[in-house]
Every structure is written in structure tokens, then in C-alpha cells.
Amino acid sequence: MLAKRIIPCLDVTAGRVVKGVSFVELRDAGDPVEIAKRYDQQGADELTFLDITASSDDRGIIFRIIEQVAEQVFIPLTVGGGVREVQDVRNLLNAGADKVSINTSAVVNPQLVADAAARYGSQCIVVAIDAKQVAPGKWEVFTHGGRKATGLDVIEWAQKMQRLGAGEILLTSMDKDGQKSGFDLALTRAVTDVLEIPLIASGGVGNLQHLADGVKQGGADAVLAASIFHFGEYTVQQAKQHMAKQGIEVRL
Amino acid sequence: MVDVAIVDYGMGNLRSVYQAVRKVAPHADVCVTDDAQVIANAQRVIFPGQGAMPDCMRELEARGLRQAVLDAAHNKPFLGICIGLQMLFEHSAEGDVPGLGVLAGEVLRFDAHMKDAQGNQLKVPHMGWNGVKHGDHPLWAGIAQDARFYFVHSYYVKPREAGGVQATTDYPQPFVCAVARNNLFAVQFHPEKSAAAGLQLLQNFINWNPV
């Protein structure tokens, strides 16, 4: 049967992989190409790169990184950050990305999701949603790296993105991100249950049981994590073995 | 004359396929082309595809590549990938369009309400790594039974004849994920994104000399 996916996430700025807690105290985690190769060898199912570069002057760096990774790593690569128009999608795909993740721009201009999906296929359009709990069982969509409230309900928004042609939803809990206390399982479950397309859970992973919980309790089709892999706490292979022991189908 | 022509009809990104073929055949002359003459002269042809079938068929026609692809599918080592598999069949439910009709059968959509053994809903598209139960065709050489390959698709092929089926995958019912006939081999998954198993299959295609 289809395996649940483990996706290491690489936040990239100025040509380096970094990781911070809620976008502050960025800590250097190394060279993105080397890290990508390491995760590939460990059995990562996909890789996600988020370009968190603030200055548009440095945008070229992510293209060179993706080109280099794509020459050496033969698993799906997703790239997000700064995607504003269909041309941006095209440029990233041409650099070697297999999927492009759209976050803020999907809110600013939902038609971008529809246009990009129509042109390049739903399989390469991931819509990333940053969610913050506003009431019991209720979450709001935030944009601009979590700084801006939109008034949009996460569940309705995810369904709308599916209708417009998203092939997958990357759902990050802002409340949990960087806390290492596990995914927001209620959020994950609430969104995956209304979707026909796959859901990637993100935000909050601090140990291997959190990954298993995201699948078993949250109902996620894939789990994304950054810091537990970057700083050598665990390998992707250890994560998979931990999940397999609990009866979760994984690619070992 | 190129060794491997990757057919470019403007749909999606063919760079991954190109990179993977370069990896397994570093000395081969590999090109991504929309030139019917280059395809006609190539020793081997790879026919990939992404996106929606109606768009793919329309672009193939618009670029004047239909006949070159049909010829290649009948007379030289030919590898279809994903939509490149689906387009070989007679008809697709995606947009209710005819395909190239090289193989007998149709392309159908996964049911939206499938459940796994635990009762969880199975998502469509079928996306991720799934096990492949394969036969003994030369393109499977060195690839373990039930090896996982990377899939992403909402439609699957249903051949009318069982003879050409070279592999199946469960989601949750078995569906056909590889077919072969003479010089032709075609797969639903993406070998170019399937790590070691995928590279092995591409290597086997490069080395394949069908009689």
C-alpha cells in the first residue's frame, strides 16, 4: 500500500539552511546541497525547500541550489517562498523543482493557484497554509510568514484551494511551530477529513512519536519536520523505523 | 543522431527525466526535443507527461509530433511515463478524449470514496511511494519485488488485454502500473523521481535491446 511520507524541510537563506524558533534566532544548519544528499541517503521520501530570503536580490541563489540538488538527488523536490506569479512557478520547475509551494500569494491572488494548476498540472501545485487557533475547533489563515491575519477560516480555505486545483495542502500550525511539543493534531484531523487531496502536517515536531501521531491521530498523508533532522537528533531512517513499529506503512 | 530523445510537447518539466537519464547514461547523447525528425532518428525515445490528458493530446497534435510518437512506439525502444503511458490507450475519462490508441483499453479515474483497511479515506491523487508487483520483463532486472516507486496521478489505465501487463500496484485494489509490447514499455510511476529503483529501471531501458 501507499507509504506515509517523511519530508525533511530546509529553510534556506543566503545560500545556507537555517532554522529558528518562530522566525527568530536563526541557527545555521549547513550547506543545502550537502544536507539534501544526506537526507536522500537516509531515505527521505521528498524534500521541501523554503526560500526565506527577505531580499529579492538574493533570489538567484535558490535557483542555483535547486539546480545542483536536482542533478544529484532523484526524489521529488518542492520549493516555496516568494512565488507570486505563474512565471515564478515556471522558473522553479525549470530549475529542477517538481512541485512549487504557494502561500501568501494564494491569499492575495487565488487565481494564481488556478492558473498555475491549469498550466502545469495539479501534481506540482502545493498550497501552504499557516494556521493559528482562534477558538476551540476554529483556526484562521495567516500570511506573510505568520505576521498577517486574513480573516479566512482554515478549513474553508483548504477546500477552496482544492477546488481551484491544488494537488496537496501543506498545513503548518503557527501555535506549534518551533515548540517541539508535537503537531496540532485536532487541526490536522479537521482539515484532512474534509480533503480529497493529500495533506502534509507541519509545525511542532520534537521527537519521533510526534511524527507517528501526526499520521495515526492527525490522519496526515505526509509529515514534515526540520530541526529534529538538521541537528543530528534523529535520522530519517530512525523516524521511519519508529513509525513502522507502530504499523504505519513507510518506505524503508 | 541522438541516443535518447525525450519528447517535449510543452507539458510540464522534463528536466528531471533528462537529469536522471544523464545520471544512468553519462556518455549517451540525450536531448529533450520537439522536433519530429530528431525523434524519428533517435535510437531510443522516452515519452513523459504531466498535467491533464486533453491538454497533452492537444499539444502533441499542435506540435506535429503525433506521427513521430506513433512511429517510435512501433519501431524502437520506447518508454512511456505517467501521462505518457495513459496517452497510449484508446480513450481517457479525463476530459473524455481519445488517446493515441497504440494499446487497447481505457483510462479511468480513481473513485473519490475509497477507504483503506483501517477505514481511512484514500486521497486522490494517489501521491507518494507505493509497492510494485512486477513480472520478469528485462526492464525489471535488479529491481526487488514490491520495490517502491513514486506515483502521482488521479487516473489509471485499464488495458483490455491482460497479456501486456508488466506490473500492478494496490490502491486499494490492484491497478496496472506497467505495460509492455514488443519494443514498448510504459509505466504509471515516475522512475526519474524514484531514487535507486527508478534509476535502475532507466538504466535497464538504456541497455534494452528488444528483438
Short mmCIF file of C-alpha atoms in Angstrom, two decimals:
data_model
loop_
_atom_site.label_atom_id
_atom_site.label_comp_id
_atom_site.label_asym_id
_atom_site.label_seq_id
_atom_site.Cartn_x
_atom_site.Cartn_y
_atom_site.Cartn_z
CA MET A 1 0.00 0.00 0.00
CA LEU A 2 0.89 3.64 -0.32
CA ALA A 3 3.51 4.70 2.21
CA LYS A 4 3.14 7.68 4.51
CA ARG A 5 5.83 10.17 3.55
CA ILE A 6 8.51 11.78 5.69
CA ILE A 7 9.61 15.11 4.28
CA PRO A 8 12.59 16.99 5.73
CA CYS A 9 12.18 20.73 5.26
CA LEU A 10 15.12 23.00 4.54
CA ASP A 11 14.64 26.71 5.26
CA VAL A 12 17.18 28.44 3.04
CA THR A 13 18.53 31.97 3.22
CA ALA A 14 21.73 33.45 1.76
CA GLY A 15 22.66 30.02 0.46
CA ARG A 16 22.53 28.29 3.85
CA VAL A 17 20.00 26.11 5.66
CA VAL A 18 18.80 27.79 8.82
CA LYS A 19 16.25 27.08 11.48
CA GLY A 20 14.80 29.37 14.09
CA VAL A 21 12.00 29.40 16.59
CA SER A 22 9.09 31.29 15.05
CA PHE A 23 11.39 33.07 12.60
CA VAL A 24 13.78 34.47 15.20
CA GLU A 25 17.18 33.29 16.46
CA LEU A 26 18.11 31.72 13.15
CA ARG A 27 20.64 28.96 13.59
CA ASP A 28 22.93 27.81 10.77
CA ALA A 29 22.41 24.16 9.86
CA GLY A 30 24.74 23.86 6.87
CA ASP A 31 25.02 23.67 3.10
CA PRO A 32 21.69 22.86 1.42
CA VAL A 33 23.14 20.62 -1.27
CA GLU A 34 25.07 18.54 1.25
CA ILE A 35 22.08 18.31 3.55
CA ALA A 36 19.79 17.30 0.69
CA LYS A 37 22.17 14.50 -0.30
CA ARG A 38 22.35 13.30 3.30
CA TYR A 39 18.58 13.12 3.66
CA ASP A 40 18.28 11.34 0.32
CA GLN A 41 20.77 8.71 1.54
CA GLN A 42 18.77 8.36 4.76
CA GLY A 43 15.67 7.53 2.74
CA ALA A 44 13.73 10.80 2.74
CA ASP A 45 10.61 10.48 0.57
CA GLU A 46 10.69 14.07 -0.68
CA LEU A 47 12.49 17.29 0.17
CA THR A 48 10.97 20.71 0.70
CA PHE A 49 13.00 23.91 0.36
CA LEU A 50 11.58 27.14 1.68
CA ASP A 51 13.33 30.25 0.43
CA ILE A 52 13.02 32.59 3.39
CA THR A 53 15.27 35.23 1.84
CA ALA A 54 13.92 38.68 2.56
CA SER A 55 15.73 40.50 -0.22
CA SER A 56 14.75 39.82 -3.81
CA ASP A 57 18.41 40.43 -4.79
CA ASP A 58 19.27 37.00 -3.46
CA ARG A 59 16.53 35.09 -5.30
CA GLY A 60 19.03 33.67 -7.78
CA ILE A 61 20.69 31.66 -5.03
CA ILE A 62 17.73 29.32 -4.55
CA PHE A 63 17.67 28.54 -8.29
CA ARG A 64 21.33 27.53 -8.23
CA ILE A 65 20.76 25.38 -5.16
CA ILE A 66 17.79 23.61 -6.74
CA GLU A 67 19.74 23.04 -9.94
CA GLN A 68 22.58 21.44 -8.02
CA VAL A 69 20.31 19.28 -5.86
CA ALA A 70 18.27 18.12 -8.86
CA GLU A 71 21.41 16.86 -10.58
CA GLN A 72 22.22 14.56 -7.68
CA VAL A 73 19.01 13.70 -5.83
CA PHE A 74 16.30 11.71 -7.60
CA ILE A 75 13.30 12.13 -5.34
CA PRO A 76 10.59 14.83 -5.55
CA LEU A 77 11.70 18.36 -4.67
CA THR A 78 9.27 21.05 -3.55
CA VAL A 79 10.25 24.70 -3.43
CA GLY A 80 8.33 27.52 -1.78
CA GLY A 81 8.84 31.12 -0.84
CA GLY A 82 8.32 34.24 -2.90
CA VAL A 83 6.13 32.64 -5.57
CA ARG A 84 3.94 35.47 -6.86
CA GLU A 85 3.10 34.71 -10.47
CA VAL A 86 2.88 31.86 -12.93
CA GLN A 87 6.30 32.79 -14.27
CA ASP A 88 7.80 32.14 -10.83
CA VAL A 89 6.29 28.65 -10.90
CA ARG A 90 7.74 28.08 -14.34
CA ASN A 91 11.21 29.28 -13.31
CA LEU A 92 11.32 26.97 -10.29
CA LEU A 93 10.13 23.96 -12.29
CA ASN A 94 12.75 24.71 -14.92
CA ALA A 95 15.44 24.88 -12.25
CA GLY A 96 14.54 21.32 -11.24
CA ALA A 97 11.69 21.61 -8.73
CA ASP A 98 8.91 19.03 -9.09
CA LYS A 99 6.39 20.96 -7.04
CA VAL A 100 6.01 24.58 -6.07
CA SER A 101 4.51 25.69 -2.80
CA ILE A 102 2.34 28.82 -2.75
CA ASN A 103 1.35 30.52 0.50
CA THR A 104 0.80 34.28 0.80
CA SER A 105 0.23 34.73 -2.94
CA ALA A 106 -2.62 32.23 -2.88
CA VAL A 107 -4.45 34.53 -0.47
CA VAL A 108 -3.55 37.72 -2.31
CA ASN A 109 -4.50 36.19 -5.66
CA PRO A 110 -6.31 32.81 -5.52
CA GLN A 111 -6.45 32.81 -9.31
CA LEU A 112 -2.69 32.16 -9.29
CA VAL A 113 -3.39 28.67 -7.92
CA ALA A 114 -5.98 28.01 -10.62
CA ASP A 115 -3.75 29.37 -13.41
CA ALA A 116 -0.64 27.51 -12.27
CA ALA A 117 -2.56 24.24 -11.85
CA ALA A 118 -4.17 24.61 -15.26
CA ARG A 119 -0.83 25.30 -16.90
CA TYR A 120 1.46 22.83 -15.13
CA GLY A 121 -0.94 20.36 -13.55
CA SER A 122 -2.25 19.98 -10.02
CA GLN A 123 0.50 17.49 -9.23
CA CYS A 124 3.03 20.31 -8.96
CA ILE A 125 0.97 22.85 -7.00
CA VAL A 126 1.17 22.68 -3.22
CA VAL A 127 -0.77 25.28 -1.25
CA ALA A 128 0.86 26.06 2.09
CA ILE A 129 -1.43 27.25 4.87
CA ASP A 130 -0.21 28.84 8.11
CA ALA A 131 -2.94 28.26 10.70
CA LYS A 132 -3.49 29.81 14.11
CA GLN A 133 -6.16 28.69 16.54
CA VAL A 134 -8.70 31.44 17.28
CA ALA A 135 -11.34 29.44 19.15
CA PRO A 136 -11.91 25.79 20.11
CA GLY A 137 -12.08 23.86 16.82
CA LYS A 138 -11.52 27.02 14.80
CA TRP A 139 -8.36 28.18 13.02
CA GLU A 140 -7.54 31.26 10.96
CA VAL A 141 -5.24 31.56 7.94
CA PHE A 142 -2.22 33.84 8.41
CA THR A 143 0.16 35.08 5.71
CA HIS A 144 3.47 36.92 5.34
CA GLY A 145 5.35 34.41 7.46
CA GLY A 146 2.62 34.37 10.07
CA ARG A 147 2.53 38.13 10.62
CA LYS A 148 -0.74 38.98 8.94
CA ALA A 149 -4.23 37.76 9.82
CA THR A 150 -6.56 37.19 6.87
CA GLY A 151 -9.93 36.50 8.47
CA LEU A 152 -10.12 33.28 6.44
CA ASP A 153 -11.22 30.02 8.06
CA VAL A 154 -8.58 27.33 7.53
CA ILE A 155 -10.99 24.50 6.71
CA GLU A 156 -12.95 26.56 4.19
CA TRP A 157 -9.74 27.89 2.69
CA ALA A 158 -8.23 24.41 2.25
CA GLN A 159 -11.40 23.28 0.48
CA LYS A 160 -11.33 26.32 -1.78
CA MET A 161 -7.70 25.65 -2.70
CA GLN A 162 -8.60 22.06 -3.56
CA ARG A 163 -11.40 23.31 -5.81
CA LEU A 164 -9.05 25.71 -7.58
CA GLY A 165 -6.62 22.90 -8.39
CA ALA A 166 -4.13 22.47 -5.55
CA GLY A 167 -2.67 18.95 -5.65
CA GLU A 168 -1.72 18.91 -1.99
CA ILE A 169 -2.02 21.02 1.17
CA LEU A 170 0.95 21.79 3.43
CA LEU A 171 -0.60 22.72 6.76
CA THR A 172 1.53 24.42 9.42
CA SER A 173 0.31 25.15 12.92
CA MET A 174 1.74 28.51 13.96
CA ASP A 175 0.88 27.76 17.56
CA LYS A 176 3.02 24.65 17.47
CA ASP A 177 5.81 25.68 15.09
CA GLY A 178 9.18 25.59 16.85
CA GLN A 179 7.64 24.41 20.13
CA LYS A 180 8.74 20.77 19.75
CA SER A 181 5.56 19.62 21.50
CA GLY A 182 4.02 17.80 18.53
CA PHE A 183 1.63 18.68 15.71
CA ASP A 184 -1.70 20.36 16.35
CA LEU A 185 -3.50 17.05 15.89
CA ALA A 186 -7.01 18.47 16.11
CA LEU A 187 -6.20 20.93 13.33
CA THR A 188 -4.56 18.24 11.20
CA ARG A 189 -7.51 15.89 11.62
CA ALA A 190 -10.10 18.59 10.98
CA VAL A 191 -8.51 19.60 7.69
CA THR A 192 -7.52 16.17 6.31
CA ASP A 193 -11.03 14.84 6.90
CA VAL A 194 -12.59 17.39 4.56
CA LEU A 195 -9.98 17.00 1.81
CA GLU A 196 -9.85 14.62 -1.11
CA ILE A 197 -6.22 15.64 -1.84
CA PRO A 198 -3.25 14.66 0.38
CA LEU A 199 -2.32 16.68 3.45
CA ILE A 200 1.19 17.28 4.79
CA ALA A 201 1.29 18.07 8.52
CA SER A 202 3.89 20.58 9.68
CA GLY A 203 4.90 22.51 12.77
CA GLY A 204 5.87 21.26 16.20
CA VAL A 205 7.77 18.02 15.74
CA GLY A 206 10.17 17.45 18.63
CA ASN A 207 10.53 13.67 18.66
CA LEU A 208 9.77 10.62 16.56
CA GLN A 209 6.49 9.81 18.31
CA HIS A 210 5.17 13.17 17.14
CA LEU A 211 5.63 12.02 13.52
CA ALA A 212 3.72 8.80 14.21
CA ASP A 213 0.95 10.72 15.99
CA GLY A 214 0.58 13.05 13.01
CA VAL A 215 -0.27 10.05 10.85
CA LYS A 216 -2.24 7.89 13.29
CA GLN A 217 -4.16 10.55 15.18
CA GLY A 218 -3.91 13.51 12.82
CA GLY A 219 -4.65 11.47 9.71
CA ALA A 220 -1.87 13.17 7.72
CA ASP A 221 -0.68 11.63 4.46
CA ALA A 222 2.80 13.01 4.97
CA VAL A 223 4.72 14.60 7.83
CA LEU A 224 7.21 17.42 7.52
CA ALA A 225 9.95 18.25 10.01
CA ALA A 226 13.08 20.35 10.09
CA SER A 227 15.08 20.75 13.24
CA ILE A 228 14.92 17.16 14.53
CA PHE A 229 16.80 16.10 11.40
CA HIS A 230 19.08 19.11 10.87
CA PHE A 231 20.92 18.94 14.12
CA GLY A 232 21.50 15.22 14.10
CA GLU A 233 18.99 14.32 16.81
CA TYR A 234 17.45 11.69 14.58
CA THR A 235 17.94 10.35 11.07
CA VAL A 236 15.09 9.95 8.60
CA GLN A 237 15.71 6.21 8.73
CA GLN A 238 15.20 6.15 12.50
CA ALA A 239 11.96 8.04 12.05
CA LYS A 240 10.74 5.50 9.53
CA GLN A 241 11.66 2.56 11.71
CA HIS A 242 9.84 4.13 14.63
CA MET A 243 6.73 4.59 12.51
CA ALA A 244 6.93 1.11 11.01
CA LYS A 245 6.98 -0.42 14.50
CA GLN A 246 3.60 1.15 15.10
CA GLY A 247 2.16 -0.39 11.99
CA ILE A 248 2.49 2.68 9.77
CA GLU A 249 3.28 1.88 6.16
CA VAL A 250 6.60 3.55 5.26
CA ARG A 251 9.24 3.18 2.56
CA LEU A 252 12.22 1.64 4.34
CA MET B 1 21.52 11.00 -34.50
CA VAL B 2 20.85 11.12 -30.76
CA ASP B 3 20.88 8.09 -28.49
CA VAL B 4 17.87 9.10 -26.39
CA ALA B 5 15.19 11.60 -27.40
CA ILE B 6 12.84 12.85 -24.66
CA VAL B 7 9.66 14.05 -26.34
CA ASP B 8 8.80 17.64 -25.41
CA TYR B 9 5.25 18.70 -26.28
CA GLY B 10 5.24 21.63 -23.91
CA MET B 11 3.59 19.94 -20.96
CA GLY B 12 5.43 20.22 -17.69
CA ASN B 13 9.02 19.95 -16.75
CA LEU B 14 11.18 17.38 -18.50
CA ARG B 15 14.38 18.35 -16.78
CA SER B 16 14.00 15.63 -14.12
CA VAL B 17 13.76 12.95 -16.79
CA TYR B 18 16.74 14.41 -18.59
CA GLN B 19 18.84 14.58 -15.41
CA ALA B 20 18.02 11.02 -14.44
CA VAL B 21 18.88 9.64 -17.89
CA ARG B 22 22.16 11.57 -17.86
CA LYS B 23 22.89 10.03 -14.48
CA VAL B 24 22.49 6.44 -15.72
CA ALA B 25 23.95 7.04 -19.19
CA PRO B 26 26.64 9.71 -18.75
CA HIS B 27 28.16 9.07 -22.17
CA ALA B 28 24.91 8.94 -24.14
CA ASP B 29 23.74 11.77 -26.35
CA VAL B 30 20.45 12.72 -24.65
CA CYS B 31 18.16 15.51 -25.77
CA VAL B 32 14.80 17.00 -24.91
CA THR B 33 13.18 17.72 -28.26
CA ASP B 34 10.01 18.85 -30.01
CA ASP B 35 11.47 18.07 -33.43
CA ALA B 36 9.73 15.15 -35.16
CA GLN B 37 12.83 14.49 -37.25
CA VAL B 38 15.06 14.16 -34.18
CA ILE B 39 12.55 11.72 -32.68
CA ALA B 40 12.42 9.77 -35.93
CA ASN B 41 16.21 9.45 -35.99
CA ALA B 42 16.77 8.75 -32.29
CA GLN B 43 17.79 5.27 -31.21
CA ARG B 44 15.51 5.37 -28.14
CA VAL B 45 12.53 7.50 -27.24
CA ILE B 46 11.14 8.50 -23.85
CA PHE B 47 7.58 9.83 -23.83
CA PRO B 48 6.91 11.54 -20.49
CA GLY B 49 3.96 13.67 -19.48
CA GLN B 50 2.47 15.83 -16.80
CA GLY B 51 -0.77 17.70 -16.49
CA ALA B 52 -4.16 16.92 -17.94
CA MET B 53 -4.65 14.44 -20.76
CA PRO B 54 -6.77 16.70 -23.04
CA ASP B 55 -4.05 19.39 -22.93
CA CYS B 56 -1.35 16.82 -23.56
CA MET B 57 -3.14 15.39 -26.61
CA ARG B 58 -3.84 18.86 -27.97
CA GLU B 59 -0.23 19.98 -27.58
CA LEU B 60 1.08 16.79 -29.14
CA GLU B 61 -1.08 17.47 -32.20
CA ALA B 62 -0.31 21.18 -32.30
CA ARG B 63 3.41 20.49 -32.39
CA GLY B 64 3.05 17.94 -35.16
CA LEU B 65 4.50 15.15 -33.04
CA ARG B 66 1.69 12.62 -33.12
CA GLN B 67 3.01 10.59 -36.03
CA ALA B 68 6.61 10.65 -34.77
CA VAL B 69 5.48 9.29 -31.40
CA LEU B 70 3.28 6.63 -33.03
CA ASP B 71 6.16 5.52 -35.26
CA ALA B 72 8.57 5.37 -32.34
CA ALA B 73 6.08 3.38 -30.27
CA HIS B 74 6.01 0.77 -33.03
CA ASN B 75 9.62 0.51 -34.07
CA LYS B 76 12.25 1.41 -31.46
CA PRO B 77 12.89 1.13 -27.72
CA PHE B 78 10.16 3.34 -26.30
CA LEU B 79 9.45 4.26 -22.66
CA GLY B 80 6.19 5.98 -21.69
CA ILE B 81 5.97 7.67 -18.29
CA CYS B 82 2.80 8.73 -16.41
CA ILE B 83 0.57 10.59 -18.91
CA GLY B 84 2.95 9.13 -21.50
CA LEU B 85 1.53 5.72 -20.50
CA GLN B 86 -2.07 6.93 -20.41
CA MET B 87 -1.88 8.58 -23.85
CA LEU B 88 -1.02 5.24 -25.46
CA PHE B 89 -4.53 3.93 -24.74
CA GLU B 90 -7.71 4.42 -26.76
CA HIS B 91 -9.69 6.71 -24.51
CA SER B 92 -9.42 8.68 -21.28
CA ALA B 93 -12.17 9.62 -18.85
CA GLU B 94 -10.12 12.75 -18.13
CA GLY B 95 -11.85 15.24 -20.38
CA ASP B 96 -13.48 12.35 -22.30
CA VAL B 97 -10.82 12.42 -25.02
CA PRO B 98 -9.39 9.80 -27.38
CA GLY B 99 -5.78 8.75 -26.87
CA LEU B 100 -3.26 7.52 -29.42
CA GLY B 101 -4.78 4.03 -29.49
CA VAL B 102 -1.46 2.19 -29.54
CA LEU B 103 -2.78 -0.09 -26.79
CA ALA B 104 -6.32 -1.41 -26.32
CA GLY B 105 -8.10 -0.15 -23.24
CA GLU B 106 -9.09 2.97 -21.40
CA VAL B 107 -8.01 5.42 -18.71
CA LEU B 108 -10.29 5.76 -15.67
CA ARG B 109 -10.39 7.96 -12.56
CA PHE B 110 -9.85 6.62 -9.06
CA ASP B 111 -13.04 6.51 -7.03
CA ALA B 112 -13.29 9.53 -4.72
CA HIS B 113 -14.54 7.47 -1.77
CA MET B 114 -12.01 4.67 -1.42
CA LYS B 115 -11.04 3.50 2.08
CA ASP B 116 -8.01 1.65 3.39
CA ALA B 117 -8.18 -1.40 5.68
CA GLN B 118 -8.44 0.87 8.75
CA GLY B 119 -11.32 2.82 7.25
CA ASN B 120 -9.33 5.98 6.49
CA GLN B 121 -10.19 7.76 3.28
CA LEU B 122 -7.68 7.23 0.48
CA LYS B 123 -6.71 10.50 -1.13
CA VAL B 124 -6.82 11.30 -4.83
CA PRO B 125 -4.35 12.00 -6.42
CA HIS B 126 -2.61 8.77 -5.48
CA MET B 127 0.60 10.51 -4.45
CA GLY B 128 3.74 9.01 -2.97
CA TRP B 129 5.71 5.77 -2.82
CA ASN B 130 3.86 2.56 -3.46
CA GLY B 131 4.95 -1.06 -3.94
CA VAL B 132 5.14 -2.52 -7.45
CA LYS B 133 4.48 -6.21 -8.10
CA HIS B 134 6.22 -6.94 -11.36
CA GLY B 135 6.83 -9.73 -13.84
CA ASP B 136 10.12 -10.77 -15.41
CA HIS B 137 10.48 -8.27 -18.26
CA PRO B 138 14.12 -7.17 -18.81
CA LEU B 139 13.28 -3.67 -17.53
CA TRP B 140 12.76 -5.11 -14.04
CA ALA B 141 16.27 -6.60 -13.88
CA GLY B 142 17.85 -5.92 -10.49
CA ILE B 143 14.65 -4.44 -9.05
CA ALA B 144 13.21 -6.17 -5.98
CA GLN B 145 9.65 -7.49 -5.96
CA ASP B 146 7.42 -4.90 -4.23
CA ALA B 147 10.07 -2.18 -4.62
CA ARG B 148 8.51 1.23 -4.06
CA PHE B 149 8.23 3.82 -6.83
CA TYR B 150 6.96 7.40 -6.71
CA PHE B 151 3.47 7.93 -8.11
CA VAL B 152 1.35 11.00 -8.62
CA HIS B 153 -1.85 10.56 -10.61
CA SER B 154 -5.63 10.61 -10.35
CA TYR B 155 -6.30 8.36 -13.35
CA TYR B 156 -5.14 4.81 -14.08
CA VAL B 157 -5.06 2.59 -17.15
CA LYS B 158 -7.30 -0.41 -17.70
CA PRO B 159 -5.94 -2.49 -20.58
CA ARG B 160 -8.44 -4.64 -22.44
CA GLU B 161 -5.92 -7.45 -22.82
CA ALA B 162 -4.08 -8.88 -19.82
CA GLY B 163 -1.13 -10.07 -21.91
CA GLY B 164 0.86 -6.86 -21.83
CA VAL B 165 0.54 -6.17 -18.13
CA GLN B 166 4.02 -6.00 -16.57
CA ALA B 167 3.20 -4.74 -13.07
CA THR B 168 0.41 -3.80 -10.69
CA THR B 169 0.10 -1.64 -7.58
CA ASP B 170 -2.60 -1.67 -4.88
CA TYR B 171 -4.70 1.43 -4.14
CA PRO B 172 -6.55 -0.24 -2.50
CA GLN B 173 -7.46 -2.56 -5.39
CA PRO B 174 -4.70 -3.62 -7.81
CA PHE B 175 -4.35 -1.34 -10.84
CA VAL B 176 -1.99 -1.71 -13.79
CA CYS B 177 1.17 0.39 -13.40
CA ALA B 178 3.30 -1.00 -16.22
CA VAL B 179 2.59 -2.43 -19.66
CA ALA B 180 4.80 -3.72 -22.45
CA ARG B 181 4.51 -4.79 -26.07
CA ASN B 182 7.46 -5.69 -28.27
CA ASN B 183 9.68 -2.58 -28.29
CA LEU B 184 7.39 -0.60 -26.00
CA PHE B 185 7.37 -0.29 -22.21
CA ALA B 186 5.33 2.22 -20.24
CA VAL B 187 4.89 2.97 -16.55
CA GLN B 188 2.46 4.98 -14.44
CA PHE B 189 5.03 5.96 -11.79
CA HIS B 190 7.94 8.34 -12.20
CA PRO B 191 11.23 6.42 -12.45
CA GLU B 192 13.11 9.73 -12.64
CA LYS B 193 11.88 10.52 -9.12
CA SER B 194 12.02 7.02 -7.64
CA ALA B 195 15.57 7.03 -6.25
CA ALA B 196 17.62 3.84 -6.75
CA ALA B 197 14.80 1.66 -8.08
CA GLY B 198 13.83 4.29 -10.63
CA LEU B 199 17.39 4.83 -11.82
CA GLN B 200 17.77 1.06 -12.20
CA LEU B 201 14.69 0.93 -14.43
CA LEU B 202 16.03 3.78 -16.57
CA GLN B 203 19.39 2.04 -16.77
CA ASN B 204 17.64 -1.12 -17.89
CA PHE B 205 15.80 0.83 -20.57
CA ILE B 206 19.07 2.28 -21.86
CA ASN B 207 20.52 -1.24 -22.06
CA TRP B 208 17.39 -2.84 -23.50
CA ASN B 209 17.58 -4.28 -27.00
CA PRO B 210 14.14 -5.68 -27.84
CA VAL B 211 14.08 -8.02 -30.80
#
